[in-house]
Coordinates of C-alpha atoms in Angstrom, one line a residue:
M298 CA 5.8 -49.0 -30.2
N299 CA 9.5 -48.1 -30.2
Y300 CA 8.6 -44.5 -30.9
L301 CA 6.2 -44.5 -28.0
R302 CA 8.8 -45.9 -25.7
I303 CA 11.4 -43.3 -26.8
F304 CA 8.8 -40.5 -26.3
R305 CA 8.0 -41.7 -22.8
R306 CA 11.7 -41.9 -21.9
I307 CA 12.4 -38.3 -23.2
N308 CA 9.3 -37.0 -21.4
S309 CA 10.4 -38.6 -18.1
Q310 CA 13.9 -37.0 -18.5
I311 CA 12.4 -33.6 -19.2
M312 CA 10.2 -33.9 -16.1
K313 CA 13.2 -34.8 -13.9
M314 CA 15.1 -31.8 -15.3
E315 CA 12.2 -29.5 -14.6
T316 CA 11.9 -30.8 -11.0
S317 CA 15.7 -30.4 -10.4
A318 CA 15.5 -26.9 -11.9
V319 CA 12.7 -25.9 -9.5
E320 CA 14.7 -27.2 -6.6
V321 CA 17.8 -25.3 -7.6
N322 CA 15.8 -22.1 -8.3
K323 CA 14.0 -22.2 -4.9
K324 CA 14.6 -19.1 -2.9
I325 CA 14.8 -19.3 0.9
I326 CA 13.7 -16.2 2.8
K327 CA 14.2 -15.9 6.5
E328 CA 12.4 -13.1 8.3
G329 CA 11.6 -13.1 12.0
Q330 CA 10.8 -16.6 13.1
A331 CA 9.5 -17.6 9.6
E332 CA 11.2 -19.3 6.8
I333 CA 9.7 -19.0 3.3
L334 CA 10.4 -21.2 0.3
I335 CA 9.6 -19.7 -3.1
A336 CA 9.9 -21.6 -6.4
S337 CA 8.2 -19.1 -8.7
E338 CA 8.8 -15.5 -9.8
K339 CA 5.0 -15.0 -9.9
V340 CA 4.7 -14.6 -6.1
F341 CA 5.3 -11.2 -4.7
Y342 CA 7.8 -10.5 -1.9
N343 CA 9.5 -7.2 -1.0
P344 CA 12.2 -7.2 1.8
V345 CA 12.0 -3.5 2.2
Q346 CA 8.6 -3.9 3.9
E347 CA 10.1 -5.9 6.8
F348 CA 9.6 -2.7 8.9
N349 CA 5.9 -2.8 7.9
R350 CA 5.6 -6.4 9.0
D351 CA 7.5 -5.9 12.3
L352 CA 5.4 -2.9 13.2
S353 CA 2.2 -4.8 12.4
I354 CA 3.3 -7.7 14.7
A355 CA 4.0 -5.2 17.5
V356 CA 0.6 -3.5 17.0
L357 CA -1.3 -6.8 16.9
S358 CA 0.4 -8.1 20.0
V359 CA -0.8 -5.0 22.0
F360 CA -4.2 -4.8 20.3
I361 CA -5.2 -8.4 21.1
E362 CA -4.9 -7.8 24.8
D363 CA -7.3 -4.8 24.5
Y364 CA -9.6 -6.6 22.1
K365 CA -10.2 -9.6 24.5
S366 CA -10.8 -7.3 27.4
E367 CA -13.3 -5.2 25.4
Q368 CA -15.1 -8.3 24.2
I369 CA -15.5 -9.7 27.7
A370 CA -16.7 -6.4 29.0
R371 CA -19.2 -6.1 26.2
N372 CA -20.6 -9.6 26.6
L373 CA -20.7 -9.3 30.4
K374 CA -22.8 -6.2 30.0
K375 CA -25.2 -8.2 27.8
D376 CA -25.5 -11.2 29.9
K377 CA -23.2 -11.4 32.9
R378 CA -24.1 -15.0 33.9
I379 CA -23.6 -16.6 30.4
C380 CA -20.4 -14.7 29.7
E381 CA -18.8 -15.6 33.0
N382 CA -19.2 -19.3 32.0
V383 CA -18.2 -18.9 28.4
F384 CA -15.4 -16.3 28.4
Q385 CA -13.7 -16.9 31.7
D386 CA -12.3 -20.0 33.3
A387 CA -11.7 -20.6 37.0
S388 CA -8.4 -18.6 36.9
G389 CA -10.1 -15.6 35.3
N390 CA -8.3 -15.9 32.0
N391 CA -9.9 -14.8 28.8
S392 CA -8.2 -17.4 26.5
E393 CA -11.6 -18.5 25.1
V394 CA -12.3 -15.2 23.3
P395 CA -11.8 -16.1 19.6
V396 CA -9.3 -14.0 17.7
V397 CA -9.5 -14.7 14.0
I398 CA -7.3 -12.7 11.6
L399 CA -7.7 -12.4 7.8
E400 CA -4.7 -11.6 5.6
A401 CA -6.7 -10.8 2.4
L402 CA -3.7 -10.6 0.0
S403 CA -1.2 -13.1 1.3
A404 CA 1.2 -13.7 -1.7
T405 CA 3.9 -15.9 -0.1
G406 CA 2.1 -16.2 3.3
L407 CA 5.1 -14.7 5.1
R408 CA 3.0 -12.2 7.0
S409 CA 0.5 -14.8 8.2
I410 CA 3.2 -17.2 9.2
R411 CA 5.0 -14.5 11.2
Y412 CA 1.7 -13.6 12.9
A413 CA 1.1 -17.3 13.8
K414 CA 4.6 -17.7 15.2
E415 CA 5.2 -14.3 16.8
V416 CA 1.8 -12.9 17.9
P417 CA 0.4 -14.6 21.0
N418 CA -3.3 -15.5 21.7
I419 CA -4.4 -15.9 18.0
T420 CA -7.1 -18.5 17.4
K421 CA -6.9 -18.7 13.6
I422 CA -5.5 -16.9 10.6
V423 CA -7.0 -17.1 7.2
A424 CA -4.4 -16.6 4.5
N425 CA -6.2 -15.7 1.2
D426 CA -5.0 -15.0 -2.3
I427 CA -6.7 -14.9 -5.7
S428 CA -3.7 -16.7 -7.4
K429 CA -3.8 -20.5 -7.2
Q430 CA 0.0 -20.6 -7.5
A431 CA 0.3 -18.3 -4.5
V432 CA -2.1 -20.4 -2.4
E433 CA 0.0 -23.5 -3.2
T434 CA 3.1 -21.6 -2.1
I435 CA 1.3 -20.5 1.1
Q436 CA 0.3 -24.1 1.8
A437 CA 3.8 -25.4 1.3
N438 CA 5.2 -22.7 3.6
I439 CA 2.6 -23.4 6.3
V440 CA 3.7 -27.0 6.4
H441 CA 7.4 -26.0 6.3
N442 CA 6.9 -23.8 9.3
N443 CA 4.7 -26.3 11.2
V444 CA 1.8 -23.8 11.7
E445 CA -1.0 -25.9 10.2
A446 CA -3.0 -25.7 13.4
L447 CA -3.3 -21.9 13.2
I448 CA -3.3 -21.0 9.5
E449 CA -6.1 -21.9 7.0
T450 CA -5.6 -21.1 3.3
S451 CA -8.2 -19.6 1.0
H452 CA -8.3 -19.3 -2.7
D453 CA -10.7 -16.5 -3.4
D454 CA -11.2 -12.9 -4.4
A455 CA -10.3 -10.7 -1.4
C456 CA -13.6 -8.8 -1.5
M457 CA -15.7 -12.0 -1.8
I458 CA -14.1 -13.7 1.2
M459 CA -14.8 -10.6 3.3
Y460 CA -18.4 -10.2 2.0
K461 CA -18.9 -13.9 3.0
H462 CA -18.1 -12.9 6.6
K463 CA -20.4 -10.0 7.0
L464 CA -22.6 -11.7 9.7
P465 CA -21.6 -10.7 13.3
L466 CA -20.8 -14.3 14.3
K467 CA -18.5 -14.7 11.3
R468 CA -16.6 -11.4 11.4
F469 CA -12.8 -11.2 11.9
A470 CA -11.0 -9.6 14.8
A471 CA -8.5 -8.1 12.5
I472 CA -8.1 -7.7 8.7
D473 CA -4.8 -6.9 7.1
L474 CA -4.9 -5.2 3.7
D475 CA -1.5 -4.8 2.0
P476 CA -2.3 -4.6 -1.7
Y477 CA 0.0 -3.5 -4.6
G478 CA -1.2 0.1 -5.1
C479 CA -4.5 1.5 -4.0
P480 CA -6.5 -0.3 -1.2
S481 CA -9.8 1.6 -1.7
I482 CA -11.5 -1.3 -3.7
F483 CA -11.2 -3.5 -0.6
L484 CA -12.5 -1.1 2.0
D485 CA -16.3 -1.5 1.4
S486 CA -16.1 -5.2 2.2
A487 CA -13.5 -4.8 4.9
V488 CA -15.5 -2.3 7.1
Q489 CA -18.5 -4.7 7.0
S490 CA -16.7 -7.9 7.9
I491 CA -14.7 -6.8 11.0
Q492 CA -15.9 -7.2 14.6
D493 CA -17.0 -4.3 16.6
G494 CA -13.8 -3.0 18.2
G495 CA -11.7 -5.0 15.6
L496 CA -8.6 -3.7 13.9
L497 CA -8.2 -2.8 10.3
L498 CA -4.6 -2.6 9.0
V499 CA -4.3 -0.9 5.6
T500 CA -1.3 -0.1 3.4
A501 CA -1.3 2.2 0.3
T502 CA 1.7 2.4 -2.0
D503 CA 0.3 4.7 -4.8
M504 CA 2.0 7.7 -3.3
A505 CA 2.2 9.6 -6.6
V506 CA -1.6 9.8 -6.6
L507 CA -1.9 10.6 -2.9
A508 CA 0.9 13.2 -2.9
G509 CA -0.8 15.4 -5.5
N510 CA 0.7 14.3 -8.9
S511 CA -2.8 13.4 -10.1
P512 CA -5.6 15.1 -8.0
E513 CA -8.4 13.9 -10.3
T514 CA -7.2 10.3 -10.0
C515 CA -7.0 10.7 -6.2
Y516 CA -10.6 11.9 -6.1
S517 CA -11.8 8.9 -8.2
K518 CA -10.0 6.4 -5.9
Y519 CA -10.2 8.0 -2.5
G520 CA -13.0 10.6 -2.7
A521 CA -10.6 13.5 -2.0
I522 CA -8.5 15.9 -4.0
S523 CA -4.8 15.7 -3.2
L524 CA -2.5 18.7 -3.3
K525 CA 1.1 19.0 -4.3
T526 CA 2.6 20.4 -1.1
K527 CA 5.6 19.8 1.1
C528 CA 3.4 18.2 3.7
C529 CA 2.0 15.8 1.1
H530 CA 2.9 12.6 3.1
E531 CA 0.9 13.5 6.1
M532 CA -1.9 14.7 3.8
A533 CA -1.8 11.2 2.2
L534 CA -2.4 9.6 5.6
R535 CA -5.3 11.9 6.3
I536 CA -6.8 11.2 2.8
L537 CA -6.7 7.5 3.4
L538 CA -8.3 7.8 6.9
Q539 CA -11.2 9.9 5.5
C540 CA -11.7 7.3 2.8
I541 CA -11.9 4.5 5.4
E542 CA -14.3 6.6 7.5
S543 CA -16.5 7.3 4.5
H544 CA -16.9 3.6 3.7
A545 CA -17.6 2.8 7.4
N546 CA -20.2 5.5 7.8
R547 CA -22.4 3.9 5.0
Y548 CA -23.0 1.0 7.4
S549 CA -23.3 3.2 10.6
R550 CA -19.7 2.4 11.6
Y551 CA -16.8 4.7 12.3
I552 CA -13.1 4.6 12.9
V553 CA -10.7 5.3 15.7
P554 CA -7.1 5.7 14.5
L555 CA -4.5 4.1 16.7
L556 CA -1.4 4.7 14.6
S557 CA -0.7 6.2 11.2
I558 CA 2.7 5.9 9.6
S559 CA 4.4 7.3 6.5
A560 CA 7.5 5.3 5.7
D561 CA 9.7 4.6 2.7
F562 CA 7.4 4.5 -0.4
Y563 CA 4.1 3.7 1.4
I564 CA 1.7 4.7 4.1
R565 CA 0.2 2.4 6.7
V566 CA -2.7 3.0 9.1
F567 CA -4.0 1.0 12.0
V568 CA -7.7 1.8 12.9
K569 CA -10.3 0.3 15.1
I570 CA -13.8 -0.1 13.7
Y571 CA -16.9 0.5 15.9
S572 CA -20.6 0.6 15.3
G573 CA -22.8 3.6 16.3
A574 CA -25.0 5.8 14.2
I575 CA -24.8 8.6 16.7
H576 CA -21.0 8.7 16.4
C577 CA -21.3 8.8 12.6
K578 CA -23.0 12.2 12.9
K579 CA -19.7 13.6 14.4
T580 CA -17.7 12.7 11.2
T581 CA -18.2 16.2 9.7
S582 CA -16.3 17.7 12.7
K583 CA -13.4 15.4 12.0
L584 CA -13.0 16.3 8.3
S585 CA -11.7 19.5 6.7
M586 CA -11.3 21.1 3.3
V587 CA -7.8 22.4 2.5
Y588 CA -6.9 25.8 1.1
H589 CA -3.4 25.7 -0.3
C590 CA -1.7 29.0 -1.4
V591 CA 0.2 28.5 -4.7
G592 CA 2.6 31.3 -3.8
C593 CA 3.9 30.6 -0.3
D594 CA 2.7 27.0 0.2
N595 CA 0.6 28.1 3.3
I596 CA -2.2 25.7 4.3
T597 CA -5.5 26.8 5.8
L598 CA -8.2 24.2 7.0
Q599 CA -11.9 24.7 6.8
S600 CA -13.8 22.2 9.1
M601 CA -16.9 20.6 7.4
G602 CA -18.9 20.7 10.6
G603 CA -18.8 21.3 14.4
F604 CA -20.6 21.0 17.7
K605 CA -21.6 23.7 20.1
P606 CA -23.0 23.5 23.7
N607 CA -26.8 23.1 23.8
P608 CA -27.6 22.3 27.4
S609 CA -31.1 21.3 28.7
E610 CA -32.5 20.5 32.1
K611 CA -32.3 16.8 31.5
N612 CA -28.9 16.8 29.8
P613 CA -26.6 19.8 30.8
Q614 CA -23.8 18.3 28.6
Q615 CA -25.9 18.2 25.5
T616 CA -24.4 19.6 22.2
K617 CA -25.8 20.6 18.9
S618 CA -24.2 20.3 15.5
Y619 CA -23.7 23.3 13.2
L620 CA -22.3 24.1 9.8
P621 CA -19.4 26.5 9.9
S622 CA -19.3 29.6 7.7
G623 CA -16.6 30.1 5.1
P624 CA -14.4 30.4 3.3
P625 CA -11.7 31.0 6.0
V626 CA -9.4 32.8 3.4
N627 CA -9.7 35.8 1.2
E628 CA -9.4 35.6 -2.6
F629 CA -5.7 36.4 -2.3
C630 CA -3.3 35.0 0.4
Q631 CA -2.6 37.5 3.1
H632 CA 1.1 36.5 3.2
C633 CA 2.1 36.6 -0.5
N634 CA -1.0 38.0 -2.4
Q635 CA -1.4 34.8 -4.5
R636 CA -4.5 32.6 -5.1
H637 CA -5.4 29.4 -3.5
H638 CA -6.1 25.8 -4.6
L639 CA -8.9 23.8 -2.9
G640 CA -8.3 20.2 -1.9
G641 CA -9.7 17.6 0.5
P642 CA -11.6 16.6 2.4
I643 CA -9.0 15.2 4.7
W644 CA -9.2 13.7 8.2
S645 CA -8.3 16.6 10.5
A646 CA -8.8 14.8 13.9
P647 CA -5.9 13.1 15.6
I648 CA -4.2 10.3 13.6
H649 CA -2.5 8.6 16.6
D650 CA -3.5 7.3 20.0
E651 CA -0.6 8.4 22.2
I652 CA -1.3 5.9 25.0
F653 CA -1.5 3.0 22.6
V654 CA 1.7 4.1 20.8
S655 CA 3.5 4.2 24.2
R656 CA 2.4 0.6 24.9
I657 CA 3.7 -0.5 21.5
L658 CA 7.0 1.2 22.2
T659 CA 7.2 -0.5 25.6
H660 CA 6.5 -3.9 24.0
V661 CA 9.2 -3.4 21.4
Q662 CA 11.7 -2.2 24.0
N663 CA 11.0 -5.3 26.1
N664 CA 11.3 -7.7 23.2
P665 CA 14.0 -6.3 20.9
Q666 CA 15.0 -9.8 19.8
L667 CA 11.7 -10.3 18.1
F668 CA 12.1 -7.4 15.7
N669 CA 15.0 -7.0 13.2
T670 CA 13.9 -3.4 12.7
S671 CA 13.5 -2.6 16.5
K672 CA 15.8 0.4 16.4
R673 CA 13.8 2.0 13.6
I674 CA 10.5 1.2 15.3
H675 CA 11.8 2.7 18.5
G676 CA 12.9 5.9 16.6
V677 CA 9.7 6.3 14.6
L678 CA 7.3 5.7 17.5
S679 CA 9.3 8.0 19.7
M680 CA 8.7 10.8 17.1
V681 CA 5.1 9.8 16.7
R682 CA 4.6 10.1 20.5
E683 CA 6.2 13.6 20.4
E684 CA 4.0 14.8 17.5
L685 CA 1.5 17.5 18.0
E686 CA -2.1 16.8 17.0
T687 CA -2.1 19.9 14.8
P688 CA -2.8 18.8 11.2
L689 CA -0.1 19.2 8.6
Y690 CA 3.2 21.1 8.9
F691 CA 5.7 23.6 7.3
T692 CA 9.1 22.5 6.0
L693 CA 12.2 24.5 6.7
D694 CA 13.6 24.3 3.2
K695 CA 10.4 25.5 1.6
L696 CA 9.9 28.5 4.0
F697 CA 13.3 30.0 3.4
G698 CA 13.8 28.8 -0.1
R699 CA 10.6 30.6 -1.1
V700 CA 12.2 34.0 -0.2
H701 CA 15.7 33.1 -1.3
L702 CA 17.2 33.1 2.2
E703 CA 19.9 31.0 3.8
T704 CA 18.0 28.3 5.7
M705 CA 17.7 28.9 9.4
P706 CA 19.0 26.0 11.7
M707 CA 16.2 23.8 12.9
L708 CA 16.9 24.4 16.6
I709 CA 16.7 28.2 16.2
M710 CA 13.4 27.9 14.4
R711 CA 11.9 25.7 17.0
S712 CA 13.3 28.0 19.8
A713 CA 11.7 31.0 18.2
I714 CA 8.3 29.3 18.2
L715 CA 8.7 28.2 21.8
N716 CA 9.9 31.7 22.9
A717 CA 6.7 33.1 21.4
G718 CA 4.6 30.8 23.6
Y719 CA 3.5 28.1 21.1
K720 CA 4.1 24.4 20.9
V721 CA 6.3 22.8 18.2
S722 CA 7.3 19.3 17.1
Y723 CA 8.6 17.3 14.2
S724 CA 6.5 15.2 12.0
H725 CA 7.7 11.6 11.5
A726 CA 6.9 12.1 7.8
S727 CA 9.6 14.7 7.1
K728 CA 13.1 15.4 8.4
L729 CA 12.7 19.1 7.9
S730 CA 9.1 19.4 9.2
V731 CA 7.9 22.1 11.6
K732 CA 4.6 21.1 13.1
T733 CA 3.2 23.8 15.3
S734 CA 0.2 25.4 17.0
A735 CA 1.5 28.8 16.1
P736 CA -0.4 30.9 13.4
S737 CA 1.2 31.1 10.0
H738 CA 1.8 34.9 10.3
L739 CA 4.1 34.2 13.3
I740 CA 6.1 31.7 11.2
W741 CA 6.6 34.4 8.5
D742 CA 7.5 36.9 11.1
V743 CA 10.3 34.5 12.2
V744 CA 11.4 34.3 8.5
R745 CA 11.4 38.2 8.2
T746 CA 13.4 38.5 11.4
W747 CA 16.0 36.1 10.1
A748 CA 16.1 38.1 6.8
K749 CA 17.4 41.2 8.7
T750 CA 20.7 39.5 9.6
H751 CA 20.8 37.1 6.6
P752 CA 19.4 39.2 3.7
P753 CA 18.8 37.6 0.2
K754 CA 20.7 38.6 -2.9
A755 CA 19.1 41.8 -4.4
A756 CA 19.0 40.4 -7.9
K757 CA 16.9 37.3 -6.8
L758 CA 14.6 39.5 -4.8
E759 CA 14.1 41.9 -7.7
A760 CA 13.2 39.0 -10.0
D761 CA 10.7 37.5 -7.6
P762 CA 7.7 39.7 -6.7
V763 CA 6.2 37.1 -4.4
A764 CA 9.3 36.9 -2.3
R765 CA 9.5 40.7 -2.3
F766 CA 5.9 41.0 -1.1
I767 CA 6.4 38.6 1.7
L768 CA 9.6 40.2 3.1
Q769 CA 8.3 43.8 2.8
Q770 CA 5.4 43.2 5.2
D771 CA 5.7 44.5 8.8
I772 CA 6.8 42.2 11.6
R773 CA 3.8 42.1 14.0
N774 CA 5.1 39.8 16.7
H775 CA 8.2 40.1 18.9
I776 CA 10.6 37.3 17.7
D777 CA 13.3 36.0 20.0
L778 CA 15.8 33.8 18.2
S779 CA 17.8 32.8 21.2
E780 CA 18.3 29.0 21.4
R781 CA 16.8 27.1 24.2
P782 CA 17.5 23.5 25.5
D783 CA 14.0 22.1 25.2
A784 CA 13.9 23.0 21.4
N785 CA 15.9 19.7 20.9
P786 CA 13.4 16.8 21.3
I787 CA 14.4 13.7 23.2
S788 CA 14.3 11.4 20.1
R789 CA 16.8 13.7 18.4
R790 CA 18.9 14.2 21.5
D791 CA 19.3 10.5 22.0
G792 CA 20.3 9.9 18.4
Q793 CA 17.5 7.5 17.7
L794 CA 17.0 6.1 14.2
R795 CA 14.2 8.4 13.1
F796 CA 14.5 8.5 9.3
Q797 CA 15.6 5.5 7.3
L798 CA 18.1 5.7 4.5
N799 CA 17.5 3.8 1.3
P800 CA 18.4 0.3 2.2
S801 CA 19.5 -1.0 -1.2
P802 CA 20.3 0.2 -4.8
H803 CA 16.9 -1.0 -6.2
W804 CA 14.8 0.3 -3.3
G805 CA 11.1 1.0 -3.9
P806 CA 7.7 -0.6 -4.1
G807 CA 9.0 -3.2 -6.6
S808 CA 7.1 -4.9 -9.4
R809 CA 3.8 -6.7 -9.1
A810 CA 4.4 -10.5 -8.4
V811 CA 8.2 -10.5 -8.5
V812 CA 10.5 -11.9 -5.9
N813 CA 12.7 -8.9 -4.9
V814 CA 15.7 -10.9 -3.7
G815 CA 18.8 -12.3 -5.2
D816 CA 20.4 -11.3 -8.5
E817 CA 17.1 -11.0 -10.4
K818 CA 15.4 -8.4 -8.0
I819 CA 13.1 -5.9 -9.6
S820 CA 14.0 -6.8 -13.2
K821 CA 10.9 -5.0 -14.5
A822 CA 11.9 -1.8 -12.6
L823 CA 15.4 -2.0 -14.0
R824 CA 14.0 -2.5 -17.4
N825 CA 11.8 0.6 -17.0
Q826 CA 14.4 2.9 -15.6
N827 CA 14.7 6.1 -17.7
K828 CA 12.3 4.6 -20.2
N829 CA 11.2 8.0 -21.4
I830 CA 14.8 9.2 -22.0
K831 CA 15.6 5.9 -23.8
R832 CA 12.5 6.3 -26.0
K833 CA 13.4 9.9 -27.0
L834 CA 17.0 8.8 -27.8
A835 CA 15.6 6.0 -29.9
E836 CA 13.3 8.3 -31.8
K837 CA 16.2 10.8 -32.3
R838 CA 18.4 8.0 -33.7
E839 CA 15.6 6.8 -36.0
H840 CA 15.1 10.3 -37.5
S841 CA 18.7 11.3 -37.6
P842 CA 20.6 10.1 -40.7
T843 CA 23.6 7.9 -40.4
D844 CA 27.1 9.0 -41.4
E845 CA 26.8 7.1 -44.7
E846 CA 23.5 8.7 -45.4
T847 CA 24.9 12.1 -44.6
R848 CA 27.9 11.6 -46.9
K849 CA 25.7 10.5 -49.8
K850 CA 23.4 13.4 -49.3
T851 CA 26.3 15.9 -49.2
N852 CA 27.8 14.4 -52.4
T853 CA 24.4 14.6 -54.2
D854 CA 24.0 18.2 -53.1
N855 CA 27.5 19.1 -54.4
E856 CA 26.8 17.4 -57.8
T857 CA 23.6 19.4 -58.1
T858 CA 25.4 22.6 -57.4
V859 CA 28.0 21.9 -60.0
V860 CA 25.4 21.2 -62.7

């Protein structure tokens, strides 16, 4: 009996110590209007993605206005009398249109809580996670932030909860997918469980795969071959968009991109999902294969389909689909005489909706206090609004580095293109990008013109036959290098924050299910830094004899020699 009493007393003391330890180790995270309490390292949080969350809140705030209007118009068209009674009150408001949002991979619940507190006109948010511990954390944070009326927790597999909401009456107005790594495994269920005209928000952080380091893996995950080029970040966006479109087309649905962003270590796309089998037939005209020259990095696109006029008496505007002939390139590149790699397919239609982007920009400018990253959002969206719809881009360092020339100033390059009568812009994905409607031979003519006054070193040119071949070709276009004022875009002229510097020493995607705040941030990443170098050094030490072993071996050899 005494032993039992002692055991209970010790157990009680241990429980008290564990409880106090949890309270001491709790981390408090404040972001926007939300405050998150975390007592476990097994719940994922990354502060670098605050820009991602801020931008998502801005997009949702503008989207919900459009969504309600679209739903009312659609239902009024079906049955005007019923919808006037159900969806509009006496004042003409549309507050009764349900807006249910699913965050399929919630982790701490921070994003859902911020949506509940900062995005107006939301009916309900479902915060789901497969981890029971994460769901308990989410529930505690919901209570802590007093948003129980808006947020409902769910402990389920992300795909299963979406498959359970496939029926039209159960579908979500918006689904947010922000997984660790590749999102493709969630897309099949996501495109089926979203309302017609609903918003799908998707993040991908596996940039090494999307940027061409592993083309075969990219094909297995996204259904497209990635290429290692300087414009790889925009290509990553276009690969993800074609992957979503591919999943949607299987169910007679299609996407309309609103905004596509490459930022930090991830990409983020915002697309509307609509139903319509006739529109799915147009998908081939929105996709292209990519021919990439291994010598000069030039990109040539081959559309997978197109439409041509086919008027009739009943429908003068009628069109007919056709398959384009190809390939669009010769066996050897016309610029450098090297071969091509084939990649794709990629989404070659527009990746932004300029009007929608302008409305987001206005919303952020009118409410800067709501967004801690408002300056960056303003800078990035200003660049997006200036971007040409032309797919992919050149980069200044690659163009001139390939032929061993001193790099031309960006404003002179842009001026030369404008002087030739073509459009030019930056891409938000690269600081040195040159996105233009000009043909590639004109860009190389600009490079050759610059080489006349800034020639490369003869030794480098002699050792590089590709560079020599490029520079020896004739200049076919008149190139004017005089600088012009409109070559400097407004976003650059105003000094806006267009490209973010690394915000912290341990910046990156982080480790799965680790709280990346405080002194313990990204412990796994720290442990794995330079792991290959450390392994090689360890192997070298293991196989290399110590000083004592070397001395003994030397003495033995000397004795043998004497004998």
